[in-house]
mmCIF file of C-alpha atoms and ligand atoms in Angstrom:
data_model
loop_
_atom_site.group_PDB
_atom_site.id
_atom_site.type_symbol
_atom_site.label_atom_id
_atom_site.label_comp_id
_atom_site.label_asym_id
_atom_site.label_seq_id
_atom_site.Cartn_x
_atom_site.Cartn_y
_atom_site.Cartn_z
ATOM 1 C CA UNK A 1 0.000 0.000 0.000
ATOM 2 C CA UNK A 2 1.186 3.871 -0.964
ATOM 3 C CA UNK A 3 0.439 6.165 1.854
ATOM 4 C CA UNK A 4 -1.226 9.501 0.699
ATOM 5 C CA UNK A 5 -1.981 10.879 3.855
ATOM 6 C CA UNK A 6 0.785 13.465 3.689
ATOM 7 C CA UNK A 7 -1.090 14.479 0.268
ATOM 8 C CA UNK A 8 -4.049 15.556 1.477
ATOM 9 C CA UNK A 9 -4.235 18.808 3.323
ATOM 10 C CA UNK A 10 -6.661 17.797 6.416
ATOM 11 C CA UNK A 11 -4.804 14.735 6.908
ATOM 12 C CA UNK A 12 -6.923 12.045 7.108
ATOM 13 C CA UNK A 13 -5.340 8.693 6.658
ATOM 14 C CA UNK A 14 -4.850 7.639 3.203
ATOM 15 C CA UNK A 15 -4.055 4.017 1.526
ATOM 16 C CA UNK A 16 -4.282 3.383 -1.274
ATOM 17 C CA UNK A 17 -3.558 -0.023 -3.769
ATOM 18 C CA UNK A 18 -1.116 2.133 -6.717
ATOM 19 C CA UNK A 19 -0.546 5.325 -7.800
ATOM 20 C CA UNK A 20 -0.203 7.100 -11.923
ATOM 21 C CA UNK A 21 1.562 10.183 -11.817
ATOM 22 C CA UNK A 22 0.772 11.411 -15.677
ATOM 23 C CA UNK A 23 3.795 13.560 -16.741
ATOM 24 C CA UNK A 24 2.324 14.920 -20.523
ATOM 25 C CA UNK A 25 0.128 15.630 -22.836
ATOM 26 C CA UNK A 26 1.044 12.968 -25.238
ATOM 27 C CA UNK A 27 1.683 9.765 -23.026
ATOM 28 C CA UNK A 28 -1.125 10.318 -20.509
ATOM 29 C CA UNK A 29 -4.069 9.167 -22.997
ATOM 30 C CA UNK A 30 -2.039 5.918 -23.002
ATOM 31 C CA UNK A 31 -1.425 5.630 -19.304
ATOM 32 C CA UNK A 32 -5.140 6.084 -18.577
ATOM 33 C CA UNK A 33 -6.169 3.691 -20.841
ATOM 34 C CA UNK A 34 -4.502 0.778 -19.818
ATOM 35 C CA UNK A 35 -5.719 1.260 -16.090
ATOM 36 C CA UNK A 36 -8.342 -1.559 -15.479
ATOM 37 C CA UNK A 37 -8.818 -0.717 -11.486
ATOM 38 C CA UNK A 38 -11.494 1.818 -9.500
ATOM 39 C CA UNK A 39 -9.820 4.980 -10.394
ATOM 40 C CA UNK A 40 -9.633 8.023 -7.780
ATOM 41 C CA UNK A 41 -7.856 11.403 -9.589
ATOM 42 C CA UNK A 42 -5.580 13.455 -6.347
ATOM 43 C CA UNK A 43 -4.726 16.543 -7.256
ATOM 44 C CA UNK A 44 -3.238 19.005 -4.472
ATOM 45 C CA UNK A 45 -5.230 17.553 -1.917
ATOM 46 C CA UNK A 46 -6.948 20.579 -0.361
ATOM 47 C CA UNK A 47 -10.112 20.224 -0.827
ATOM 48 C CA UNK A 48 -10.311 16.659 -0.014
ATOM 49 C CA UNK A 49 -11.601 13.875 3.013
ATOM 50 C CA UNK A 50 -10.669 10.744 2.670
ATOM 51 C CA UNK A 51 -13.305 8.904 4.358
ATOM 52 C CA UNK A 52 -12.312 5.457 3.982
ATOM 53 C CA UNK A 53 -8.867 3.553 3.614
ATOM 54 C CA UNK A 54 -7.129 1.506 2.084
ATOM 55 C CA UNK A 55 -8.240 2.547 -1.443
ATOM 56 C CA UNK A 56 -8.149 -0.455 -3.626
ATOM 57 C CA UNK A 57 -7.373 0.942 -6.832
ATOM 58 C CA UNK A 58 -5.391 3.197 -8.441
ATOM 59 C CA UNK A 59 -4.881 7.435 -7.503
ATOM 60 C CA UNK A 60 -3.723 9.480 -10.760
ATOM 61 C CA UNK A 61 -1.548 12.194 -10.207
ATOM 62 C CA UNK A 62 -1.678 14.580 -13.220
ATOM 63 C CA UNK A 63 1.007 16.360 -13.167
ATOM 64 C CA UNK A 64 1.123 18.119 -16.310
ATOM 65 C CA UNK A 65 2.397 22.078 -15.983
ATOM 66 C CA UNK A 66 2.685 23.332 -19.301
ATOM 67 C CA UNK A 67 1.141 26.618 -20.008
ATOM 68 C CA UNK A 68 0.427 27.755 -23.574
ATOM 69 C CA UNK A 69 -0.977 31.423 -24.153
ATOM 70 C CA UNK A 70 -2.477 32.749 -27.578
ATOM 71 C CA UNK A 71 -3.140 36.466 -27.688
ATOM 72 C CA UNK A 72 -7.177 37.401 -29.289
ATOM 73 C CA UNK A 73 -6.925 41.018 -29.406
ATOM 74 C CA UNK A 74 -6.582 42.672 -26.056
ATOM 75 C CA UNK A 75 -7.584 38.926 -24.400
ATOM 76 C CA UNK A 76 -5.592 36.284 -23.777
ATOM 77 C CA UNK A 77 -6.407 32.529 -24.263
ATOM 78 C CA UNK A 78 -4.190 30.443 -21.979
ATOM 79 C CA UNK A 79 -3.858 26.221 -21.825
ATOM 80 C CA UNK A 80 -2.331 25.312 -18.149
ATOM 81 C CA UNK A 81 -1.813 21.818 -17.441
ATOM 82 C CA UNK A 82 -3.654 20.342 -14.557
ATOM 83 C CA UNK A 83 -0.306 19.937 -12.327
ATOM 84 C CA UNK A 84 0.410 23.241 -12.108
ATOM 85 C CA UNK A 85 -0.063 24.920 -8.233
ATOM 86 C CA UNK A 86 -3.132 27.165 -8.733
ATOM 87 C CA UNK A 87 -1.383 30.074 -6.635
ATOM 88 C CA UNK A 88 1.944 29.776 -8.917
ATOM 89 C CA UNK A 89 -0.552 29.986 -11.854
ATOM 90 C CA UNK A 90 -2.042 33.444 -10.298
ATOM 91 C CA UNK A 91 1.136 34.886 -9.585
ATOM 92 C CA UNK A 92 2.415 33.755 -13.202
ATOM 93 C CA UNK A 93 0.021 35.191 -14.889
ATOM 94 C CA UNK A 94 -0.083 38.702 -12.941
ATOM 95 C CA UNK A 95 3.792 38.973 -14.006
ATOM 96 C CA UNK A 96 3.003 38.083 -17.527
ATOM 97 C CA UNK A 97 0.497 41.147 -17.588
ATOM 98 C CA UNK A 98 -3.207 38.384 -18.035
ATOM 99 C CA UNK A 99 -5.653 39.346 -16.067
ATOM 100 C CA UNK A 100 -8.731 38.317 -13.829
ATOM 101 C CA UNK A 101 -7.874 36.077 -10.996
ATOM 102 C CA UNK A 102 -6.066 38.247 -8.475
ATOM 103 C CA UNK A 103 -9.218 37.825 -6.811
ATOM 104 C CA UNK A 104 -8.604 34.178 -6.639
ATOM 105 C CA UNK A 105 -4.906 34.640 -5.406
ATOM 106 C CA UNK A 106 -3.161 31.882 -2.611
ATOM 107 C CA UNK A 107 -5.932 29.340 -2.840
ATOM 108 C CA UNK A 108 -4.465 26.081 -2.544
ATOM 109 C CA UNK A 109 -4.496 23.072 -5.075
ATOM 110 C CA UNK A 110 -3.696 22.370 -8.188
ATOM 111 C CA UNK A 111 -5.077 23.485 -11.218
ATOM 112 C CA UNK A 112 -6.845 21.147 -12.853
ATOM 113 C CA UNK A 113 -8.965 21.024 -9.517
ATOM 114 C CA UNK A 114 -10.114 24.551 -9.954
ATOM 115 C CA UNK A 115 -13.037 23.435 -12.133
ATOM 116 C CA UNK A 116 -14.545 20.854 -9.888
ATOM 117 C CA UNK A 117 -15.631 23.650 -7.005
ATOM 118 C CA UNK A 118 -15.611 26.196 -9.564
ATOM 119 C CA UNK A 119 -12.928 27.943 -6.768
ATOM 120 C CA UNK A 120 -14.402 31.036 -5.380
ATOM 121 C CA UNK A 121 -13.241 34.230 -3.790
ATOM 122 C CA UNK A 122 -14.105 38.120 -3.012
ATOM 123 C CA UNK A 123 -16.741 38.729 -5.556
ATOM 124 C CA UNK A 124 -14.718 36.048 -8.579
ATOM 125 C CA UNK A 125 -15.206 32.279 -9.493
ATOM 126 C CA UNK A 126 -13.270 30.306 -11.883
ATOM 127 C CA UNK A 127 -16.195 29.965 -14.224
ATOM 128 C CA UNK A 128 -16.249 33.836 -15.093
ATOM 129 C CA UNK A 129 -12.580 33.345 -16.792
ATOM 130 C CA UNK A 130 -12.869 29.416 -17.963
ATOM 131 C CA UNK A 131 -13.739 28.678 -21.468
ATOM 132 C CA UNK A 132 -13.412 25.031 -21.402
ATOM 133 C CA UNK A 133 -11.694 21.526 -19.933
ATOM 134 C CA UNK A 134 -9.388 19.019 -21.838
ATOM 135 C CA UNK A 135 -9.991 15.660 -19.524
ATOM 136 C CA UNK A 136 -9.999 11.824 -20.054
ATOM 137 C CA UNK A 137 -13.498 10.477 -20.240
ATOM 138 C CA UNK A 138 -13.374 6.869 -18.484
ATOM 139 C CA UNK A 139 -16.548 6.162 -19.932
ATOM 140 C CA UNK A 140 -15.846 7.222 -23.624
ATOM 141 C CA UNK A 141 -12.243 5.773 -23.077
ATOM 142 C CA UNK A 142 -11.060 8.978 -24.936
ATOM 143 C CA UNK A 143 -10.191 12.569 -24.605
ATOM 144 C CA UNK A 144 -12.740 15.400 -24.602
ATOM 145 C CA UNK A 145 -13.013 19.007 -24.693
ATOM 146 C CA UNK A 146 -15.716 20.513 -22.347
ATOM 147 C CA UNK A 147 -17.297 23.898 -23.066
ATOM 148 C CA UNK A 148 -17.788 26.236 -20.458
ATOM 149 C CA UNK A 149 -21.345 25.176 -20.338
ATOM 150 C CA UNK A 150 -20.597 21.196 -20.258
ATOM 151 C CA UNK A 151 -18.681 22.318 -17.227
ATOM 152 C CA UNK A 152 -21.963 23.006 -15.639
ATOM 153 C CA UNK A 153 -20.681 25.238 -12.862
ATOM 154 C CA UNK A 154 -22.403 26.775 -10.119
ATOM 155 C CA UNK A 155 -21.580 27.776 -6.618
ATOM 156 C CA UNK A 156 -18.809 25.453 -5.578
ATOM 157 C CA UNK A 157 -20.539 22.792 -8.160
ATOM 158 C CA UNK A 158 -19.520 21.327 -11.367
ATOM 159 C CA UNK A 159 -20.317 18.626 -13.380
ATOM 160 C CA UNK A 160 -16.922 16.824 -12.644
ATOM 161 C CA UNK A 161 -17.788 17.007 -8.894
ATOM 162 C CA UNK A 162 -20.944 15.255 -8.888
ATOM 163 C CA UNK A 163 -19.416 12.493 -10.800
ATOM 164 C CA UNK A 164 -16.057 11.962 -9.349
ATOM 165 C CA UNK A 165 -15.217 8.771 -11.382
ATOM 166 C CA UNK A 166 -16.008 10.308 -14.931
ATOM 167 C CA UNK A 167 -13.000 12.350 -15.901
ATOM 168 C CA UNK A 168 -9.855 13.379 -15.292
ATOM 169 C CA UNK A 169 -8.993 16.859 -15.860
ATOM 170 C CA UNK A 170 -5.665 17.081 -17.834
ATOM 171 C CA UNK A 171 -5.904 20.799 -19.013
ATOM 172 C CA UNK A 172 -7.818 24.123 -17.472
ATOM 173 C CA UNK A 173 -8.457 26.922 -20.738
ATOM 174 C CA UNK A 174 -8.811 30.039 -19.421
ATOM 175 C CA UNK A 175 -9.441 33.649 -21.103
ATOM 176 C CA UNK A 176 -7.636 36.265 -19.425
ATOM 177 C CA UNK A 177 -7.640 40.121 -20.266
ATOM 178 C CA UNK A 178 -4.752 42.255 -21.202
ATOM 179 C CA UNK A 179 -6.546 45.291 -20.050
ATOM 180 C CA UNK A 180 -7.872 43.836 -16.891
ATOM 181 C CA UNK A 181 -11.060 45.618 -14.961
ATOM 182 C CA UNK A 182 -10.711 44.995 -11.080
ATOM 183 C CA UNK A 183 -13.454 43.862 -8.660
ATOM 184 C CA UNK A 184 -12.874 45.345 -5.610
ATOM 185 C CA UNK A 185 -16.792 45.594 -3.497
ATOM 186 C CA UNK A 186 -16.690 42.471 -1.734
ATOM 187 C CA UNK A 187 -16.531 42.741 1.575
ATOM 188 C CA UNK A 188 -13.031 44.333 2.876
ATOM 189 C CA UNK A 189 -11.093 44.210 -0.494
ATOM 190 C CA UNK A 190 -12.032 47.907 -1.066
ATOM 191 C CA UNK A 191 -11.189 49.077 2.629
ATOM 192 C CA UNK A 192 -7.775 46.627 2.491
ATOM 193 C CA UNK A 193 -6.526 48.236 -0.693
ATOM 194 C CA UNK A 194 -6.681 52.043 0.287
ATOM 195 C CA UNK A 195 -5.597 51.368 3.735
ATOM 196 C CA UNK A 196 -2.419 50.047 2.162
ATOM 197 C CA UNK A 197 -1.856 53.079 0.188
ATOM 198 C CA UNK A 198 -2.765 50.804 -3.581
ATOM 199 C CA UNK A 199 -4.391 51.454 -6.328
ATOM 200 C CA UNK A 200 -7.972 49.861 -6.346
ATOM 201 C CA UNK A 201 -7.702 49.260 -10.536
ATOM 202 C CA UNK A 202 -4.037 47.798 -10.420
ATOM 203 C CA UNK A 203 -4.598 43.892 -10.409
ATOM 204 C CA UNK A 204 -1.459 43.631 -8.437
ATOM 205 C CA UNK A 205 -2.562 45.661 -5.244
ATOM 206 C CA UNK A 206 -5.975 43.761 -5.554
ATOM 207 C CA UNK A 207 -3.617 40.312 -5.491
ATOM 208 C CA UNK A 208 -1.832 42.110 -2.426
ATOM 209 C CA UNK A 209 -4.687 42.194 -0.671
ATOM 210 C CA UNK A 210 -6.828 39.153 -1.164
ATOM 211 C CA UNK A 211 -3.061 37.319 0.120
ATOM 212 C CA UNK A 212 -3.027 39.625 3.206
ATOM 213 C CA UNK A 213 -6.642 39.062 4.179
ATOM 214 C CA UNK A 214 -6.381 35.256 3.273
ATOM 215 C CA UNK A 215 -3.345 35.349 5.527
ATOM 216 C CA UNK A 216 -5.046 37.039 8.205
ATOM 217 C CA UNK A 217 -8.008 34.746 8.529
ATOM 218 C CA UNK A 218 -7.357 31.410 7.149
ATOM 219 C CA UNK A 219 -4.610 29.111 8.399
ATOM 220 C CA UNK A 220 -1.771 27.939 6.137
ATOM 221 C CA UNK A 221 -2.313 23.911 5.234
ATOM 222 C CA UNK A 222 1.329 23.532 5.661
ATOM 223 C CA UNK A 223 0.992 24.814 9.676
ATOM 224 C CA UNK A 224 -2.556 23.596 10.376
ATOM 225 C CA UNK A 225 -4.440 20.810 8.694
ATOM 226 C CA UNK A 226 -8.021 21.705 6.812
ATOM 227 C CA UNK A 227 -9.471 22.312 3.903
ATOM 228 C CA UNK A 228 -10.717 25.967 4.038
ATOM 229 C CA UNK A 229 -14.720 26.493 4.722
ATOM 230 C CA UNK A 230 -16.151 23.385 5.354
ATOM 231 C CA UNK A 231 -19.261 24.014 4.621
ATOM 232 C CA UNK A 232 -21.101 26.297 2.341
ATOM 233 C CA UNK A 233 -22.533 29.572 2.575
ATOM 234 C CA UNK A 234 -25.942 28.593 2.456
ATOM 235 C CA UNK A 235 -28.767 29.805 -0.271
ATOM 236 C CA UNK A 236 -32.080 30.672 1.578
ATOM 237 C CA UNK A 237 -35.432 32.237 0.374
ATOM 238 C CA UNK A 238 -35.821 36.220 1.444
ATOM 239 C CA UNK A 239 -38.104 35.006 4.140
ATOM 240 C CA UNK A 240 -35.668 33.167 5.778
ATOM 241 C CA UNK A 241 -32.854 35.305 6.003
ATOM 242 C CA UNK A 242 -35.834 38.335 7.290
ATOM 243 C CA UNK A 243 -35.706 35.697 9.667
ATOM 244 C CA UNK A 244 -32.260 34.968 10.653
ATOM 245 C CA UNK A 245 -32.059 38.989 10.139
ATOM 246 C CA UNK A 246 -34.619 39.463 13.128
ATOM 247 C CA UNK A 247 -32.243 37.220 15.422
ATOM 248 C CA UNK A 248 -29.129 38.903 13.857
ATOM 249 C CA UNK A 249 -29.428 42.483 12.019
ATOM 250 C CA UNK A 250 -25.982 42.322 11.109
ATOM 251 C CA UNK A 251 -25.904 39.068 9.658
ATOM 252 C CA UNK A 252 -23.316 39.244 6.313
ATOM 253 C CA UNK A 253 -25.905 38.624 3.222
ATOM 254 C CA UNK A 254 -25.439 38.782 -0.408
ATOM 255 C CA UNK A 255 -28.198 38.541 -3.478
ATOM 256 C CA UNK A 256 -28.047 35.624 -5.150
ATOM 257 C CA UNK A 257 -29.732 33.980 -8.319
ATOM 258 C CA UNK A 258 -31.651 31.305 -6.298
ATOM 259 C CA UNK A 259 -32.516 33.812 -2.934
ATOM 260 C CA UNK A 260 -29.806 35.374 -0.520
ATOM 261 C CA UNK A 261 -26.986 33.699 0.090
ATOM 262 C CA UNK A 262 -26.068 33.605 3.858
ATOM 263 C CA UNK A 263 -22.677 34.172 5.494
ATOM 264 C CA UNK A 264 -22.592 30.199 7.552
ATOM 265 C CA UNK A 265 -19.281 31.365 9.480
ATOM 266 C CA UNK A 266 -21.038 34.616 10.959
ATOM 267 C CA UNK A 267 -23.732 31.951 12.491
ATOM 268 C CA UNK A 268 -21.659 29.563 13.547
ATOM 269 C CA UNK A 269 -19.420 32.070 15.595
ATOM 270 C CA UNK A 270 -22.564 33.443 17.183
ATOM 271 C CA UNK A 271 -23.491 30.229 18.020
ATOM 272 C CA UNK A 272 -20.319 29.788 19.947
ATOM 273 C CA UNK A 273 -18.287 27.589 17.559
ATOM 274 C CA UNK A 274 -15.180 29.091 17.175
ATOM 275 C CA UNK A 275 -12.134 27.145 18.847
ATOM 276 C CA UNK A 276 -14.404 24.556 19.951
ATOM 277 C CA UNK A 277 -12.941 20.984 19.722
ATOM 278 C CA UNK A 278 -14.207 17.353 20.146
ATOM 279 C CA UNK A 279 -11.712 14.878 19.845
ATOM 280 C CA UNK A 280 -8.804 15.348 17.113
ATOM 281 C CA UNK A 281 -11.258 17.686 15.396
ATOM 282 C CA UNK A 282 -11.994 21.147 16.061
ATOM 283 C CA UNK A 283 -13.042 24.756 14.948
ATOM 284 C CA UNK A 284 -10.793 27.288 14.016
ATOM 285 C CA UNK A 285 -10.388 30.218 16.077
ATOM 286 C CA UNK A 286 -10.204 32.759 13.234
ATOM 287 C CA UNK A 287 -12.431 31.685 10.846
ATOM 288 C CA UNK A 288 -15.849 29.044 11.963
ATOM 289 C CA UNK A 289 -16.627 28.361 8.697
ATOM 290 C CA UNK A 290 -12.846 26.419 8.558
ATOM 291 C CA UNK A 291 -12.413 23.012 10.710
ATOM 292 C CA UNK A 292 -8.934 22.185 11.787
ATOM 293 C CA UNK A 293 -7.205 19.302 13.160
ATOM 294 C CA UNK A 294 -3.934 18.776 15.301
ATOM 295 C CA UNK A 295 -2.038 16.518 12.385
ATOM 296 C CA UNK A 296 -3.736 13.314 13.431
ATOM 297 C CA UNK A 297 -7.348 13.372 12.852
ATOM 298 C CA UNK A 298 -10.041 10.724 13.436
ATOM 299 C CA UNK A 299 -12.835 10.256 10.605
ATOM 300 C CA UNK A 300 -15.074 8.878 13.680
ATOM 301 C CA UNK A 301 -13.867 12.503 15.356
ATOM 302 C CA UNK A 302 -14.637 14.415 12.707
ATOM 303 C CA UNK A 303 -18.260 12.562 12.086
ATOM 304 C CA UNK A 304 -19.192 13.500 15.543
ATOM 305 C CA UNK A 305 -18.174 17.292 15.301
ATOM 306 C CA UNK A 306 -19.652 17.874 11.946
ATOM 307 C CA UNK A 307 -22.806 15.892 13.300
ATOM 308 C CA UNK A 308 -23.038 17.959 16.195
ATOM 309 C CA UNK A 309 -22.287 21.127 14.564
ATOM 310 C CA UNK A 310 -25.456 20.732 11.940
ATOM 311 C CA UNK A 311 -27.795 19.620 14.492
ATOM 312 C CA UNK A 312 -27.040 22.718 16.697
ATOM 313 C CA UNK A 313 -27.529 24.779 13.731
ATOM 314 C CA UNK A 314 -30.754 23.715 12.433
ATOM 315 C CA UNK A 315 -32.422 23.667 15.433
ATOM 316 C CA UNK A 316 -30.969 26.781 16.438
ATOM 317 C CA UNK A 317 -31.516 28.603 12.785
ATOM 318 C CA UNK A 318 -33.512 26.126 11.258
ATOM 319 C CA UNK A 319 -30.838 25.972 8.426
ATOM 320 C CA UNK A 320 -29.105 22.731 7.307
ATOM 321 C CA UNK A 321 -25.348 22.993 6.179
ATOM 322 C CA UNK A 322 -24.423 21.447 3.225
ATOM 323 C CA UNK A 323 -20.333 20.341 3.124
ATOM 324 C CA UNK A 324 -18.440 22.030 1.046
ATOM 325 C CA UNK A 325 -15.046 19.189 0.294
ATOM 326 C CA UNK A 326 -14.779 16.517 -1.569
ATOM 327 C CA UNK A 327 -15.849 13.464 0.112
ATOM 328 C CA UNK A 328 -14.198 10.201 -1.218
ATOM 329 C CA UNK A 329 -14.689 6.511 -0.187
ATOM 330 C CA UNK A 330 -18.013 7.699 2.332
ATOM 331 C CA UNK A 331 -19.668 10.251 3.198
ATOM 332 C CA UNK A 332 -20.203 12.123 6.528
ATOM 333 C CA UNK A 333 -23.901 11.744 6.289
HETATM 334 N N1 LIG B 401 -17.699 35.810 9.893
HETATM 335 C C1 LIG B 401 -17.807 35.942 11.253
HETATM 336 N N2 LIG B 401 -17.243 34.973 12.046
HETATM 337 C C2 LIG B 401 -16.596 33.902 11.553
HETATM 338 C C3 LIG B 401 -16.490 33.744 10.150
HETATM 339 C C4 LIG B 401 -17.051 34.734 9.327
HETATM 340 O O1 LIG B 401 -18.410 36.896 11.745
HETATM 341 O O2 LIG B 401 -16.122 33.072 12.344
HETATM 342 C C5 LIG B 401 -18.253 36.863 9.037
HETATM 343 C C6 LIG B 401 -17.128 37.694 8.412
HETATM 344 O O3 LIG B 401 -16.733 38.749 9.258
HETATM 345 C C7 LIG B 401 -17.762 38.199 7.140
HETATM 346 C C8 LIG B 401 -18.708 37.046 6.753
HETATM 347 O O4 LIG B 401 -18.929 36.287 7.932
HETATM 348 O O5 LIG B 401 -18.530 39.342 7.359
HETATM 349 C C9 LIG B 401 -18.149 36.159 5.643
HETATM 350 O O6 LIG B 401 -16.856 35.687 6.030
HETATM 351 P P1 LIG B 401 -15.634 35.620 4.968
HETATM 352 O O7 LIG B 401 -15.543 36.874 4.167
HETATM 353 O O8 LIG B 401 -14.430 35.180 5.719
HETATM 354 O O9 LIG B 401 -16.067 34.532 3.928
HETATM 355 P P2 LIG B 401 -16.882 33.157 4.065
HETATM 356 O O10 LIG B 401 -18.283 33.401 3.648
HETATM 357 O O11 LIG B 401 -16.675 32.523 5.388
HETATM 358 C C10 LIG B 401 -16.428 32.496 1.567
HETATM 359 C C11 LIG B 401 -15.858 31.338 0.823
HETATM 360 C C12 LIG B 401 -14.349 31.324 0.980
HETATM 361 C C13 LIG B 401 -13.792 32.613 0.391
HETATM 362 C C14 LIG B 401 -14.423 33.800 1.129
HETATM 363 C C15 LIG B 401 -14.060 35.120 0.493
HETATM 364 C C16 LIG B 401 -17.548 29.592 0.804
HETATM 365 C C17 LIG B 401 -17.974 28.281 1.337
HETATM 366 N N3 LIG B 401 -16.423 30.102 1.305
HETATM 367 O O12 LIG B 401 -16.132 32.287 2.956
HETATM 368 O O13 LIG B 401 -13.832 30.242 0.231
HETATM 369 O O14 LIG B 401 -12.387 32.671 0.524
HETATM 370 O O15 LIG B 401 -15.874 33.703 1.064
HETATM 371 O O16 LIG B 401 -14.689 35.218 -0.750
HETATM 372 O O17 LIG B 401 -18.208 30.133 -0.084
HETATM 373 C C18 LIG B 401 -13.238 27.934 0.441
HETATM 374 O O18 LIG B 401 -14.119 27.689 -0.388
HETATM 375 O O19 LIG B 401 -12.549 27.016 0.949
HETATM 376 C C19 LIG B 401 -13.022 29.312 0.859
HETATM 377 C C20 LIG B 401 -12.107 29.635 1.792
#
């Protein structure tokens, strides 16, 4: 067995039968092919819990980093391979002069896992600057292009996340802008910016400060195990959040397509989550909406916190948290 635990950014242990690192374009139609086991594809890790181990079968590793970029006028059309780190990729492309994902600037992973949550940060998601997906189809045993639209992305959603076994994402195509505009009105970006003296339509000071406020707030993978927000903001009629308003006026809300989209973390703090732990498994002190562990987490730990967390917040709120990782092998219920 290949241990994978070390792979994974909340830790949880990880077996598995063999692993395929795929190094390139042209050799990793072949190498897929010729696999005959369950298939799991492990990218950077961070937005994954392994629920069960050992995995018999076989963890691909695409580790393709190319990047190809084709001006179109004042645009940009760039091809990254899946392999690349996401962050590298931001910073990259900001010192090449392509913009539209400073907004999206030190989230962890890989790139060719950007698509499955459609990542998401201050006011920008991956699908707003992602034209398409080269992957390996299992079931067509072949390669295929996916159009924006075949990507089916919503809010942390994709079509490649509710079928986990179905591709493999080998290539991320992204459309960048020369001339970028900056999006600045979501929540302290604006405030962040002029308090450090930068310019709120230079991509670079908008980078500056998603990293600082990241920083601030979220803790570093590499010091303390998780997998950023654990659960999703949730989406609730107006109704509701007049509701959750009358218990909390200040309660963070945004418009959304479906309702209002509710800040889960704000809740969860005022319910008296933050740094509480059970077990291995706890809440981070910064940030509720992020669960942390001390390096050696229990799944049966982390099944009782998450349990206990949800049932405290729908009776409390009446509101029923939907997780927000990937979960392979099980599911925490
Ligand atoms: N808040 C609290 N207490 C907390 C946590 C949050 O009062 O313990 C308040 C904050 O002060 C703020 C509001 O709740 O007014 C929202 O918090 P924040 O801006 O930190 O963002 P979030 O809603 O918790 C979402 C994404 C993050 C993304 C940030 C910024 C989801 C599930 N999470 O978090 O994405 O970085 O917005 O855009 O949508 C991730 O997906 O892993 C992730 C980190």
């Amino acid at each position: 067995m290949i241990d994978l635990t070390a792979h994974t950014t909340f830790r949880l242990p990880f077996q598995a039968q063999s692993v395929v690192e795929l190094r390139d374009l042209e050799s990793a139609p072949r190498q897929l092919a010729q696999i005959q086991s369950p298939t799991v594809v492990l990218s950077g890790g961070s937005n994954w819990l392994q629920l069960a181990t050992p995995f018999q079968g076989t963890v691909i590793r695409p580790r393709l980093s190319h990047v190809q970029a084709t001006s179109v006028g004042t645009a940009v059309d760039v091809r990254i391979g899946a392999g690349m780190g996401w962050h590298e990729f931001v910073m990259q492309s900001l010192k090449a002069g392509w913009y539209g994902l400073e907004n999206l600037a030190l989230i962890p992973g890989w790139v060719g896992a950007a698509p499955i949550q459609n990542i998401g940060a201050y006011g920008v998601e991956l699908a707003s600057v992602c034209t398409g997906v080269l992957a390996w189809d299992f079931k067509a045993k072949a390669m295929v292009t996916l159009s924006r639209e075949a990507c089916e992305f919503g809010y942390r959603d994709s079509v490649f996340k509710r079928d986990l076994s179905r591709y493999c994402i080998l290539e991320v195509h992204l459309r960048l802008q020369q001339k970028g505009t900056t999006t600045v009105d979501y929540g302290a970006i604006r405030s962040a910016i002029e308090a450090a003296g930068g310019d709120l339509s230079c991509p670079q000071d908008v980078a500056a400060a998603v990293i600082a406020i990241r920083q601030s707030k979220l803790p570093d993978p590499d010091l303390i195990p998780n997998v950023g927000s654990f659960f999703k903001n949730p989406v609730v009629t107006h109704e509701q959040c007049e509701r959750l308003l009358a218990l909390h006026p200040e309660l963070p809300h945004y418009p959304d397509s479906q309702g209002v989209k509710i800040a889960a973390g704000f809740l969860l703090d005022k319910a008296g989550w933050r740094g509480r732990w059970m077990g291995s498994v706890g809440v981070h002190t910064e940030q509720a909406l992020v669960l942390v562990n001390q390096g050696a987490p229990s799944v049966d730990d982390l099944r009782a916190l998450v349990r206990t967390i949800r049932a405290e917040i729908q009776a409390r709120y009446d509101l029923s948290l939907e997780i927000e990782p990937t979960q392979v092998g099980d599911t925490l219920g």
